[in-house]
Amino acid sequence: MALSALLVYSDTDAARVLGQILADRGIEVERCDAAGLAAARVAAQGLAVLLVDCKDEPAAIELIAAARSATANATMLIVAIVDARNDTRELFARGANFLLYKPVSAERAAESLQAAWSLLPRDRRQKKRVHVSSQASITYATTEDAPVPLLNLSGDGVALH
């Protein structure tokens, strides 16, 4: 399953640049023009990345706080897109991980977001895995009941060593 991002930004050129940077990282990008409309999308499904334009700062802060309050978004990377007028302290207090300053250019955005990539989840599974330490046996081609260590289980699968 690919990681997904929601880009809440009305500037078409900057949104295109950010969308390309995310796509280059293998992240599927959905775009929304207004923070109010994005709230339903953020609540509906867990996302890996949320990029929010803080032009309308109260709406952006509300969206960031709502995203952080949803348990499905606990590990979400939130990037606030700001200018000199924004209250960056409040954005961090509400849950933003990184700031990206306007005007957005490809070079600046790529450099600024480089550190953010380390916070993205490495495990792309939809269902939680439970680690176990046990033995199992498998049968394949020419072997019956071969012993194997059982590493973890989920609703969708199992990991054997």
GROMACS .gro file of N, CA and C in nm:
model
  483
    1MET      N    1   0.084  -0.118   0.000
    1MET     CA    2   0.000   0.000   0.000
    1MET      C    3   0.089   0.124   0.000
    2ALA      N    4   0.062   0.217  -0.088
    2ALA     CA    5   0.141   0.339  -0.098
    2ALA      C    6   0.100   0.437   0.011
    3LEU      N    7   0.196   0.518   0.050
    3LEU     CA    8   0.166   0.626   0.144
    3LEU      C    9   0.083   0.730   0.072
    4SER      N   10   0.000   0.801   0.147
    4SER     CA   11  -0.084   0.903   0.085
    4SER      C   12  -0.070   1.036   0.159
    5ALA      N   13  -0.092   1.143   0.084
    5ALA     CA   14  -0.081   1.278   0.138
    5ALA      C   15  -0.200   1.360   0.097
    6LEU      N   16  -0.234   1.457   0.181
    6LEU     CA   17  -0.337   1.555   0.148
    6LEU      C   18  -0.269   1.690   0.147
    7LEU      N   19  -0.281   1.760   0.035
    7LEU     CA   20  -0.222   1.892   0.017
    7LEU      C   21  -0.334   1.994   0.017
    8VAL      N   22  -0.338   2.078   0.119
    8VAL     CA   23  -0.441   2.180   0.134
    8VAL      C   24  -0.375   2.313   0.099
    9TYR      N   25  -0.390   2.353  -0.028
    9TYR     CA   26  -0.319   2.470  -0.077
    9TYR      C   27  -0.391   2.522  -0.201
   10SER      N   28  -0.420   2.651  -0.203
   10SER     CA   29  -0.494   2.709  -0.316
   10SER      C   30  -0.403   2.759  -0.428
   11ASP      N   31  -0.274   2.780  -0.403
   11ASP     CA   32  -0.180   2.827  -0.505
   11ASP      C   33  -0.147   2.711  -0.598
   12THR      N   34  -0.194   2.718  -0.721
   12THR     CA   35  -0.180   2.608  -0.817
   12THR      C   36  -0.035   2.575  -0.848
   13ASP      N   37   0.047   2.676  -0.872
   13ASP     CA   38   0.187   2.651  -0.906
   13ASP      C   39   0.262   2.585  -0.792
   14ALA      N   40   0.247   2.636  -0.672
   14ALA     CA   41   0.314   2.578  -0.556
   14ALA      C   42   0.261   2.438  -0.527
   15ALA      N   43   0.132   2.417  -0.544
   15ALA     CA   44   0.073   2.285  -0.522
   15ALA      C   45   0.130   2.184  -0.622
   16ARG      N   46   0.152   2.228  -0.745
   16ARG     CA   47   0.211   2.140  -0.846
   16ARG      C   48   0.352   2.099  -0.805
   17VAL      N   49   0.431   2.197  -0.757
   17VAL     CA   50   0.568   2.170  -0.714
   17VAL      C   51   0.569   2.071  -0.598
   18LEU      N   52   0.488   2.096  -0.496
   18LEU     CA   53   0.482   2.007  -0.381
   18LEU      C   54   0.430   1.869  -0.419
   19GLY      N   55   0.331   1.865  -0.506
   19GLY     CA   56   0.278   1.738  -0.553
   19GLY      C   57   0.384   1.655  -0.623
   20GLN      N   58   0.469   1.719  -0.702
   20GLN     CA   59   0.576   1.649  -0.772
   20GLN      C   60   0.681   1.596  -0.675
   21ILE      N   61   0.716   1.676  -0.573
   21ILE     CA   62   0.813   1.631  -0.473
   21ILE      C   63   0.760   1.508  -0.399
   22LEU      N   64   0.633   1.510  -0.362
   22LEU     CA   65   0.572   1.395  -0.294
   22LEU      C   66   0.564   1.275  -0.387
   23ALA      N   67   0.525   1.296  -0.512
   23ALA     CA   68   0.516   1.186  -0.608
   23ALA      C   69   0.653   1.122  -0.630
   24ASP      N   70   0.758   1.203  -0.632
   24ASP     CA   71   0.894   1.150  -0.648
   24ASP      C   72   0.932   1.059  -0.531
   25ARG      N   73   0.872   1.079  -0.416
   25ARG     CA   74   0.895   0.995  -0.299
   25ARG      C   75   0.801   0.874  -0.295
   26GLY      N   76   0.717   0.859  -0.396
   26GLY     CA   77   0.624   0.746  -0.400
   26GLY      C   78   0.501   0.769  -0.315
   27ILE      N   79   0.467   0.894  -0.289
   27ILE     CA   80   0.352   0.927  -0.205
   27ILE      C   81   0.238   0.974  -0.295
   28GLU      N   82   0.123   0.910  -0.283
   28GLU     CA   83   0.005   0.950  -0.359
   28GLU      C   84  -0.049   1.080  -0.302
   29VAL      N   85  -0.078   1.177  -0.389
   29VAL     CA   86  -0.119   1.310  -0.345
   29VAL      C   87  -0.263   1.338  -0.385
   30GLU      N   88  -0.340   1.384  -0.287
   30GLU     CA   89  -0.475   1.434  -0.311
   30GLU      C   90  -0.472   1.581  -0.276
   31ARG      N   91  -0.539   1.662  -0.355
   31ARG     CA   92  -0.535   1.807  -0.331
   31ARG      C   93  -0.673   1.858  -0.293
   32CYS      N   94  -0.673   1.955  -0.202
   32CYS     CA   95  -0.795   2.019  -0.156
   32CYS      C   96  -0.765   2.168  -0.144
   33ASP      N   97  -0.857   2.253  -0.186
   33ASP     CA   98  -0.832   2.397  -0.186
   33ASP      C   99  -0.863   2.466  -0.053
   34ALA      N  100  -0.942   2.405   0.033
   34ALA     CA  101  -0.982   2.473   0.156
   34ALA      C  102  -0.969   2.381   0.277
   35ALA      N  103  -0.922   2.438   0.389
   35ALA     CA  104  -0.903   2.360   0.511
   35ALA      C  105  -1.035   2.303   0.563
   36GLY      N  106  -1.143   2.376   0.549
   36GLY     CA  107  -1.273   2.328   0.596
   36GLY      C  108  -1.316   2.200   0.525
   37LEU      N  109  -1.291   2.192   0.396
   37LEU     CA  110  -1.326   2.073   0.319
   37LEU      C  111  -1.233   1.956   0.350
   38ALA      N  112  -1.110   1.988   0.388
   38ALA     CA  113  -1.010   1.883   0.413
   38ALA      C  114  -1.036   1.809   0.544
   39ALA      N  115  -1.105   1.871   0.638
   39ALA     CA  116  -1.127   1.810   0.769
   39ALA      C  117  -1.197   1.675   0.756
   40ALA      N  118  -1.295   1.665   0.670
   40ALA     CA  119  -1.367   1.538   0.651
   40ALA      C  120  -1.274   1.432   0.594
   41ARG      N  121  -1.189   1.470   0.502
   41ARG     CA  122  -1.095   1.375   0.441
   41ARG      C  123  -0.994   1.326   0.543
   42VAL      N  124  -0.945   1.415   0.626
   42VAL     CA  125  -0.846   1.378   0.728
   42VAL      C  126  -0.908   1.283   0.830
   43ALA      N  127  -1.033   1.307   0.868
   43ALA     CA  128  -1.100   1.223   0.967
   43ALA      C  129  -1.138   1.087   0.908
   44ALA      N  130  -1.162   1.081   0.778
   44ALA     CA  131  -1.212   0.959   0.716
   44ALA      C  132  -1.107   0.849   0.706
   45GLN      N  133  -0.983   0.885   0.681
   45GLN     CA  134  -0.882   0.783   0.656
   45GLN      C  135  -0.746   0.833   0.700
   46GLY      N  136  -0.667   0.744   0.756
   46GLY     CA  137  -0.533   0.782   0.798
   46GLY      C  138  -0.446   0.819   0.678
   47LEU      N  139  -0.374   0.927   0.693
   47LEU     CA  140  -0.282   0.975   0.590
   47LEU      C  141  -0.141   0.972   0.645
   48ALA      N  142  -0.043   0.966   0.558
   48ALA     CA  143   0.096   0.972   0.601
   48ALA      C  144   0.141   1.117   0.616
   49VAL      N  145   0.093   1.204   0.525
   49VAL     CA  146   0.140   1.343   0.523
   49VAL      C  147   0.021   1.437   0.505
   50LEU      N  148   0.023   1.548   0.578
   50LEU     CA  149  -0.073   1.655   0.561
   50LEU      C  150   0.006   1.783   0.545
   51LEU      N  151  -0.011   1.852   0.432
   51LEU     CA  152   0.051   1.981   0.408
   51LEU      C  153  -0.059   2.085   0.406
   52VAL      N  154  -0.048   2.186   0.492
   52VAL     CA  155  -0.155   2.284   0.509
   52VAL      C  156  -0.104   2.425   0.488
   53ASP      N  157  -0.169   2.497   0.398
   53ASP     CA  158  -0.139   2.638   0.379
   53ASP      C  159  -0.200   2.715   0.497
   54CYS      N  160  -0.120   2.800   0.558
   54CYS     CA  161  -0.167   2.875   0.675
   54CYS      C  162  -0.207   3.017   0.640
   55LYS      N  163  -0.249   3.040   0.516
   55LYS     CA  164  -0.298   3.172   0.476
   55LYS      C  165  -0.417   3.211   0.563
   56ASP      N  166  -0.511   3.117   0.580
   56ASP     CA  167  -0.621   3.134   0.674
   56ASP      C  168  -0.580   3.060   0.801
   57GLU      N  169  -0.506   3.129   0.886
   57GLU     CA  170  -0.443   3.063   1.002
   57GLU      C  171  -0.542   2.997   1.098
   58PRO      N  172  -0.654   3.060   1.135
   58PRO     CA  173  -0.747   2.991   1.225
   58PRO      C  174  -0.799   2.859   1.167
   59ALA      N  175  -0.831   2.858   1.039
   59ALA     CA  176  -0.879   2.735   0.975
   59ALA      C  177  -0.768   2.629   0.970
   60ALA      N  178  -0.646   2.673   0.942
   60ALA     CA  179  -0.533   2.580   0.937
   60ALA      C  180  -0.506   2.519   1.074
   61ILE      N  181  -0.509   2.602   1.177
   61ILE     CA  182  -0.486   2.553   1.314
   61ILE      C  183  -0.594   2.453   1.353
   62GLU      N  184  -0.717   2.483   1.317
   62GLU     CA  185  -0.828   2.391   1.347
   62GLU      C  186  -0.809   2.257   1.275
   63LEU      N  187  -0.766   2.261   1.149
   63LEU     CA  188  -0.743   2.138   1.074
   63LEU      C  189  -0.629   2.058   1.134
   64ILE      N  190  -0.520   2.124   1.170
   64ILE     CA  191  -0.405   2.054   1.230
   64ILE      C  192  -0.445   1.990   1.362
   65ALA      N  193  -0.518   2.063   1.445
   65ALA     CA  194  -0.562   2.009   1.574
   65ALA      C  195  -0.656   1.891   1.554
   66ALA      N  196  -0.746   1.901   1.457
   66ALA     CA  197  -0.838   1.790   1.429
   66ALA      C  198  -0.763   1.667   1.379
   67ALA      N  199  -0.664   1.689   1.296
   67ALA     CA  200  -0.584   1.578   1.244
   67ALA      C  201  -0.510   1.508   1.358
   68ARG      N  202  -0.453   1.584   1.448
   68ARG     CA  203  -0.378   1.526   1.560
   68ARG      C  204  -0.469   1.453   1.659
   69SER      N  205  -0.595   1.494   1.669
   69SER     CA  206  -0.684   1.431   1.767
   69SER      C  207  -0.735   1.295   1.720
   70ALA      N  208  -0.726   1.267   1.590
   70ALA     CA  209  -0.772   1.137   1.539
   70ALA      C  210  -0.664   1.032   1.561
   71THR      N  211  -0.699   0.921   1.621
   71THR     CA  212  -0.601   0.817   1.652
   71THR      C  213  -0.537   0.758   1.526
   72ALA      N  214  -0.610   0.755   1.415
   72ALA     CA  215  -0.554   0.702   1.291
   72ALA      C  216  -0.441   0.789   1.238
   73ASN      N  217  -0.433   0.913   1.285
   73ASN     CA  218  -0.332   1.006   1.235
   73ASN      C  219  -0.221   1.032   1.336
   74ALA      N  220  -0.202   0.943   1.429
   74ALA     CA  221  -0.102   0.965   1.535
   74ALA      C  222   0.038   0.982   1.479
   75THR      N  223   0.071   0.913   1.372
   75THR     CA  224   0.206   0.921   1.315
   75THR      C  225   0.212   1.009   1.191
   76MET      N  226   0.103   1.078   1.163
   76MET     CA  227   0.098   1.164   1.044
   76MET      C  228   0.203   1.274   1.052
   77LEU      N  229   0.269   1.299   0.941
   77LEU     CA  230   0.363   1.410   0.929
   77LEU      C  231   0.283   1.532   0.885
   78ILE      N  232   0.286   1.639   0.965
   78ILE     CA  233   0.211   1.759   0.933
   78ILE      C  234   0.309   1.872   0.902
   79VAL      N  235   0.296   1.928   0.782
   79VAL     CA  236   0.381   2.037   0.736
   79VAL      C  237   0.292   2.160   0.719
   80ALA      N  238   0.325   2.267   0.793
   80ALA     CA  239   0.251   2.392   0.782
   80ALA      C  240   0.326   2.483   0.683
   81ILE      N  241   0.254   2.536   0.586
   81ILE     CA  242   0.312   2.625   0.486
   81ILE      C  243   0.281   2.767   0.530
   82VAL      N  244   0.386   2.842   0.568
   82VAL     CA  245   0.369   2.969   0.638
   82VAL      C  246   0.442   3.084   0.570
   83ASP      N  247   0.410   3.205   0.618
   83ASP     CA  248   0.488   3.324   0.584
   83ASP      C  249   0.519   3.395   0.715
   84ALA      N  250   0.578   3.513   0.707
   84ALA     CA  251   0.623   3.584   0.827
   84ALA      C  252   0.510   3.624   0.922
   85ARG      N  253   0.387   3.631   0.875
   85ARG     CA  254   0.275   3.674   0.958
   85ARG      C  255   0.218   3.564   1.047
   86ASN      N  256   0.249   3.439   1.019
   86ASN     CA  257   0.190   3.328   1.094
   86ASN      C  258   0.255   3.311   1.231
   87ASP      N  259   0.173   3.262   1.326
   87ASP     CA  260   0.219   3.234   1.462
   87ASP      C  261   0.273   3.091   1.464
   88THR      N  262   0.402   3.077   1.439
   88THR     CA  263   0.462   2.944   1.426
   88THR      C  264   0.459   2.866   1.558
   89ARG      N  265   0.467   2.936   1.668
   89ARG     CA  266   0.460   2.869   1.798
   89ARG      C  267   0.326   2.797   1.816
   90GLU      N  268   0.220   2.863   1.778
   90GLU     CA  269   0.086   2.804   1.790
   90GLU      C  270   0.071   2.684   1.696
   91LEU      N  271   0.127   2.693   1.577
   91LEU     CA  272   0.120   2.582   1.482
   91LEU      C  273   0.192   2.459   1.537
   92PHE      N  274   0.310   2.479   1.594
   92PHE     CA  275   0.382   2.367   1.655
   92PHE      C  276   0.305   2.313   1.775
   93ALA      N  277   0.247   2.402   1.855
   93ALA     CA  278   0.172   2.359   1.973
   93ALA      C  279   0.051   2.274   1.935
   94ARG      N  280  -0.009   2.302   1.821
   94ARG     CA  281  -0.128   2.227   1.778
   94ARG      C  282  -0.094   2.097   1.706
   95GLY      N  283   0.035   2.077   1.671
   95GLY     CA  284   0.071   1.947   1.614
   95GLY      C  285   0.150   1.949   1.485
   96ALA      N  286   0.186   2.064   1.433
   96ALA     CA  287   0.268   2.067   1.312
   96ALA      C  288   0.408   2.015   1.344
   97ASN      N  289   0.465   1.936   1.252
   97ASN     CA  290   0.600   1.884   1.270
   97ASN      C  291   0.707   1.973   1.205
   98PHE      N  292   0.671   2.031   1.091
   98PHE     CA  293   0.765   2.110   1.014
   98PHE      C  294   0.697   2.234   0.958
   99LEU      N  295   0.779   2.335   0.926
   99LEU     CA  296   0.731   2.456   0.859
   99LEU      C  297   0.798   2.464   0.724
  100LEU      N  298   0.721   2.509   0.626
  100LEU     CA  299   0.774   2.535   0.493
  100LEU      C  300   0.738   2.679   0.461
  101TYR      N  301   0.838   2.762   0.440
  101TYR     CA  302   0.815   2.905   0.420
  101TYR      C  303   0.784   2.938   0.275
  102LYS      N  304   0.693   3.034   0.258
  102LYS     CA  305   0.657   3.085   0.126
  102LYS      C  306   0.758   3.191   0.086
  103PRO      N  307   0.781   3.214  -0.039
  103PRO     CA  308   0.723   3.146  -0.154
  103PRO      C  309   0.785   3.006  -0.171
  104VAL      N  310   0.704   2.913  -0.218
  104VAL     CA  311   0.746   2.775  -0.234
  104VAL      C  312   0.812   2.758  -0.371
  105SER      N  313   0.934   2.710  -0.370
  105SER     CA  314   1.004   2.675  -0.495
  105SER      C  315   1.046   2.529  -0.484
  106ALA      N  316   1.074   2.467  -0.596
  106ALA     CA  317   1.110   2.325  -0.596
  106ALA      C  318   1.236   2.300  -0.512
  107GLU      N  319   1.337   2.383  -0.529
  107GLU     CA  320   1.462   2.362  -0.457
  107GLU      C  321   1.444   2.380  -0.306
  108ARG      N  322   1.378   2.489  -0.269
  108ARG     CA  323   1.357   2.517  -0.127
  108ARG      C  324   1.271   2.411  -0.060
  109ALA      N  325   1.165   2.371  -0.127
  109ALA     CA  326   1.075   2.271  -0.070
  109ALA      C  327   1.146   2.137  -0.055
  110ALA      N  328   1.221   2.096  -0.156
  110ALA     CA  329   1.293   1.968  -0.149
  110ALA      C  330   1.394   1.969  -0.036
  111GLU      N  331   1.467   2.079  -0.019
  111GLU     CA  332   1.564   2.089   0.090
  111GLU      C  333   1.496   2.092   0.225
  112SER      N  334   1.389   2.168   0.236
  112SER     CA  335   1.319   2.181   0.364
  112SER      C  336   1.254   2.050   0.407
  113LEU      N  337   1.203   1.975   0.312
  113LEU     CA  338   1.132   1.851   0.345
  113LEU      C  339   1.225   1.731   0.360
  114GLN      N  340   1.352   1.746   0.326
  114GLN     CA  341   1.447   1.635   0.336
  114GLN      C  342   1.447   1.574   0.476
  115ALA      N  343   1.451   1.657   0.578
  115ALA     CA  344   1.450   1.606   0.716
  115ALA      C  345   1.317   1.544   0.753
  116ALA      N  346   1.211   1.588   0.691
  116ALA     CA  347   1.078   1.537   0.723
  116ALA      C  348   1.060   1.391   0.683
  117TRP      N  349   1.130   1.347   0.580
  117TRP     CA  350   1.110   1.211   0.531
  117TRP      C  351   1.145   1.105   0.636
  118SER      N  352   1.235   1.138   0.727
  118SER     CA  353   1.271   1.040   0.829
  118SER      C  354   1.155   1.012   0.925
  119LEU      N  355   1.057   1.101   0.930
  119LEU     CA  356   0.943   1.080   1.019
  119LEU      C  357   0.830   0.999   0.956
  120LEU      N  358   0.840   0.972   0.827
  120LEU     CA  359   0.734   0.896   0.760
  120LEU      C  360   0.737   0.752   0.807
  121PRO      N  361   0.620   0.691   0.820
  121PRO     CA  362   0.616   0.551   0.864
  121PRO      C  363   0.680   0.460   0.761
  122ARG      N  364   0.758   0.367   0.808
  122ARG     CA  365   0.824   0.270   0.719
  122ARG      C  366   0.732   0.153   0.686
  123ASP      N  367   0.645   0.120   0.779
  123ASP     CA  368   0.555   0.007   0.761
  123ASP      C  369   0.429   0.056   0.691
  124ARG      N  370   0.403   0.006   0.572
  124ARG     CA  371   0.290   0.054   0.494
  124ARG      C  372   0.168  -0.037   0.502
  125ARG      N  373   0.168  -0.126   0.599
  125ARG     CA  374   0.054  -0.216   0.612
  125ARG      C  375  -0.066  -0.142   0.670
  126GLN      N  376  -0.186  -0.185   0.627
  126GLN     CA  377  -0.307  -0.121   0.677
  126GLN      C  378  -0.347  -0.174   0.813
  127LYS      N  379  -0.313  -0.299   0.842
  127LYS     CA  380  -0.354  -0.359   0.969
  127LYS      C  381  -0.232  -0.377   1.058
  128LYS      N  382  -0.254  -0.354   1.185
  128LYS     CA  383  -0.146  -0.363   1.283
  128LYS      C  384  -0.094  -0.505   1.292
  129ARG      N  385   0.037  -0.516   1.305
  129ARG     CA  386   0.101  -0.646   1.324
  129ARG      C  387   0.130  -0.667   1.472
  130VAL      N  388   0.107  -0.789   1.520
  130VAL     CA  389   0.136  -0.826   1.657
  130VAL      C  390   0.257  -0.918   1.655
  131HIS      N  391   0.361  -0.878   1.726
  131HIS     CA  392   0.483  -0.958   1.730
  131HIS      C  393   0.465  -1.077   1.823
  132VAL      N  394   0.508  -1.193   1.777
  132VAL     CA  395   0.499  -1.315   1.856
  132VAL      C  396   0.632  -1.388   1.846
  133SER      N  397   0.654  -1.478   1.938
  133SER     CA  398   0.773  -1.562   1.935
  133SER      C  399   0.725  -1.704   1.953
  134SER      N  400   0.711  -1.773   1.838
  134SER     CA  401   0.654  -1.906   1.843
  134SER      C  402   0.706  -1.986   1.724
  135GLN      N  403   0.672  -2.112   1.721
  135GLN     CA  404   0.708  -2.200   1.611
  135GLN      C  405   0.583  -2.234   1.531
  136ALA      N  406   0.601  -2.252   1.402
  136ALA     CA  407   0.493  -2.296   1.315
  136ALA      C  408   0.551  -2.400   1.221
  137SER      N  409   0.465  -2.460   1.143
  137SER     CA  410   0.515  -2.554   1.043
  137SER      C  411   0.444  -2.524   0.912
  138ILE      N  412   0.518  -2.540   0.804
  138ILE     CA  413   0.461  -2.516   0.672
  138ILE      C  414   0.488  -2.635   0.581
  139THR      N  415   0.406  -2.645   0.480
  139THR     CA  416   0.423  -2.748   0.379
  139THR      C  417   0.432  -2.678   0.244
  140TYR      N  418   0.532  -2.715   0.167
  140TYR     CA  419   0.548  -2.659   0.033
  140TYR      C  420   0.609  -2.763  -0.058
  141ALA      N  421   0.602  -2.740  -0.184
  141ALA     CA  422   0.651  -2.826  -0.292
  141ALA      C  423   0.687  -2.969  -0.248
  142THR      N  424   0.809  -2.991  -0.203
  142THR     CA  425   0.854  -3.127  -0.171
  142THR      C  426   0.873  -3.151  -0.022
  143THR      N  427   0.834  -3.057   0.061
  143THR     CA  428   0.858  -3.068   0.205
  143THR      C  429   0.726  -3.056   0.281
  144GLU      N  430   0.710  -3.147   0.381
  144GLU     CA  431   0.592  -3.142   0.466
  144GLU      C  432   0.633  -3.108   0.608
  145ASP      N  433   0.551  -3.027   0.675
  145ASP     CA  434   0.571  -2.992   0.816
  145ASP      C  435   0.712  -2.941   0.846
  146ALA      N  436   0.760  -2.848   0.768
  146ALA     CA  437   0.891  -2.788   0.795
  146ALA      C  438   0.876  -2.687   0.908
  147PRO      N  439   0.959  -2.696   1.014
  147PRO     CA  440   0.948  -2.601   1.125
  147PRO      C  441   1.003  -2.463   1.085
  148VAL      N  442   0.930  -2.359   1.123
  148VAL     CA  443   0.973  -2.221   1.096
  148VAL      C  444   0.937  -2.133   1.215
  149PRO      N  445   1.022  -2.035   1.247
  149PRO     CA  446   0.986  -1.940   1.352
  149PRO      C  447   0.877  -1.844   1.304
  150LEU      N  448   0.778  -1.822   1.386
  150LEU     CA  449   0.668  -1.731   1.358
  150LEU      C  450   0.705  -1.596   1.419
  151LEU      N  451   0.709  -1.490   1.336
  151LEU     CA  452   0.753  -1.359   1.383
  151LEU      C  453   0.640  -1.266   1.422
  152ASN      N  454   0.538  -1.253   1.335
  152ASN     CA  455   0.425  -1.167   1.368
  152ASN      C  456   0.301  -1.206   1.291
  153LEU      N  457   0.186  -1.155   1.341
  153LEU     CA  458   0.056  -1.185   1.283
  153LEU      C  459  -0.025  -1.058   1.264
  154SER      N  460  -0.114  -1.059   1.164
  154SER     CA  461  -0.210  -0.951   1.148
  154SER      C  462  -0.335  -1.010   1.087
  155GLY      N  463  -0.436  -0.928   1.068
  155GLY     CA  464  -0.558  -0.973   1.003
  155GLY      C  465  -0.538  -1.009   0.857
  156ASP      N  466  -0.430  -0.959   0.798
  156ASP     CA  467  -0.405  -0.983   0.656
  156ASP      C  468  -0.290  -1.079   0.627
  157GLY      N  469  -0.215  -1.117   0.730
  157GLY     CA  470  -0.101  -1.202   0.697
  157GLY      C  471  -0.019  -1.244   0.818
  158VAL      N  472   0.089  -1.309   0.785
  158VAL     CA  473   0.179  -1.364   0.886
  158VAL      C  474   0.321  -1.348   0.835
  159ALA      N  475   0.416  -1.331   0.926
  159ALA     CA  476   0.557  -1.326   0.888
  159ALA      C  477   0.627  -1.445   0.949
  160LEU      N  478   0.692  -1.521   0.864
  160LEU     CA  479   0.769  -1.639   0.906
  160LEU      C  480   0.914  -1.612   0.872
  161HIS      N  481   1.005  -1.675   0.948
  161HIS     CA  482   1.147  -1.657   0.920
  161HIS      C  483   1.200  -1.780   0.850
   0.00000   0.00000   0.00000
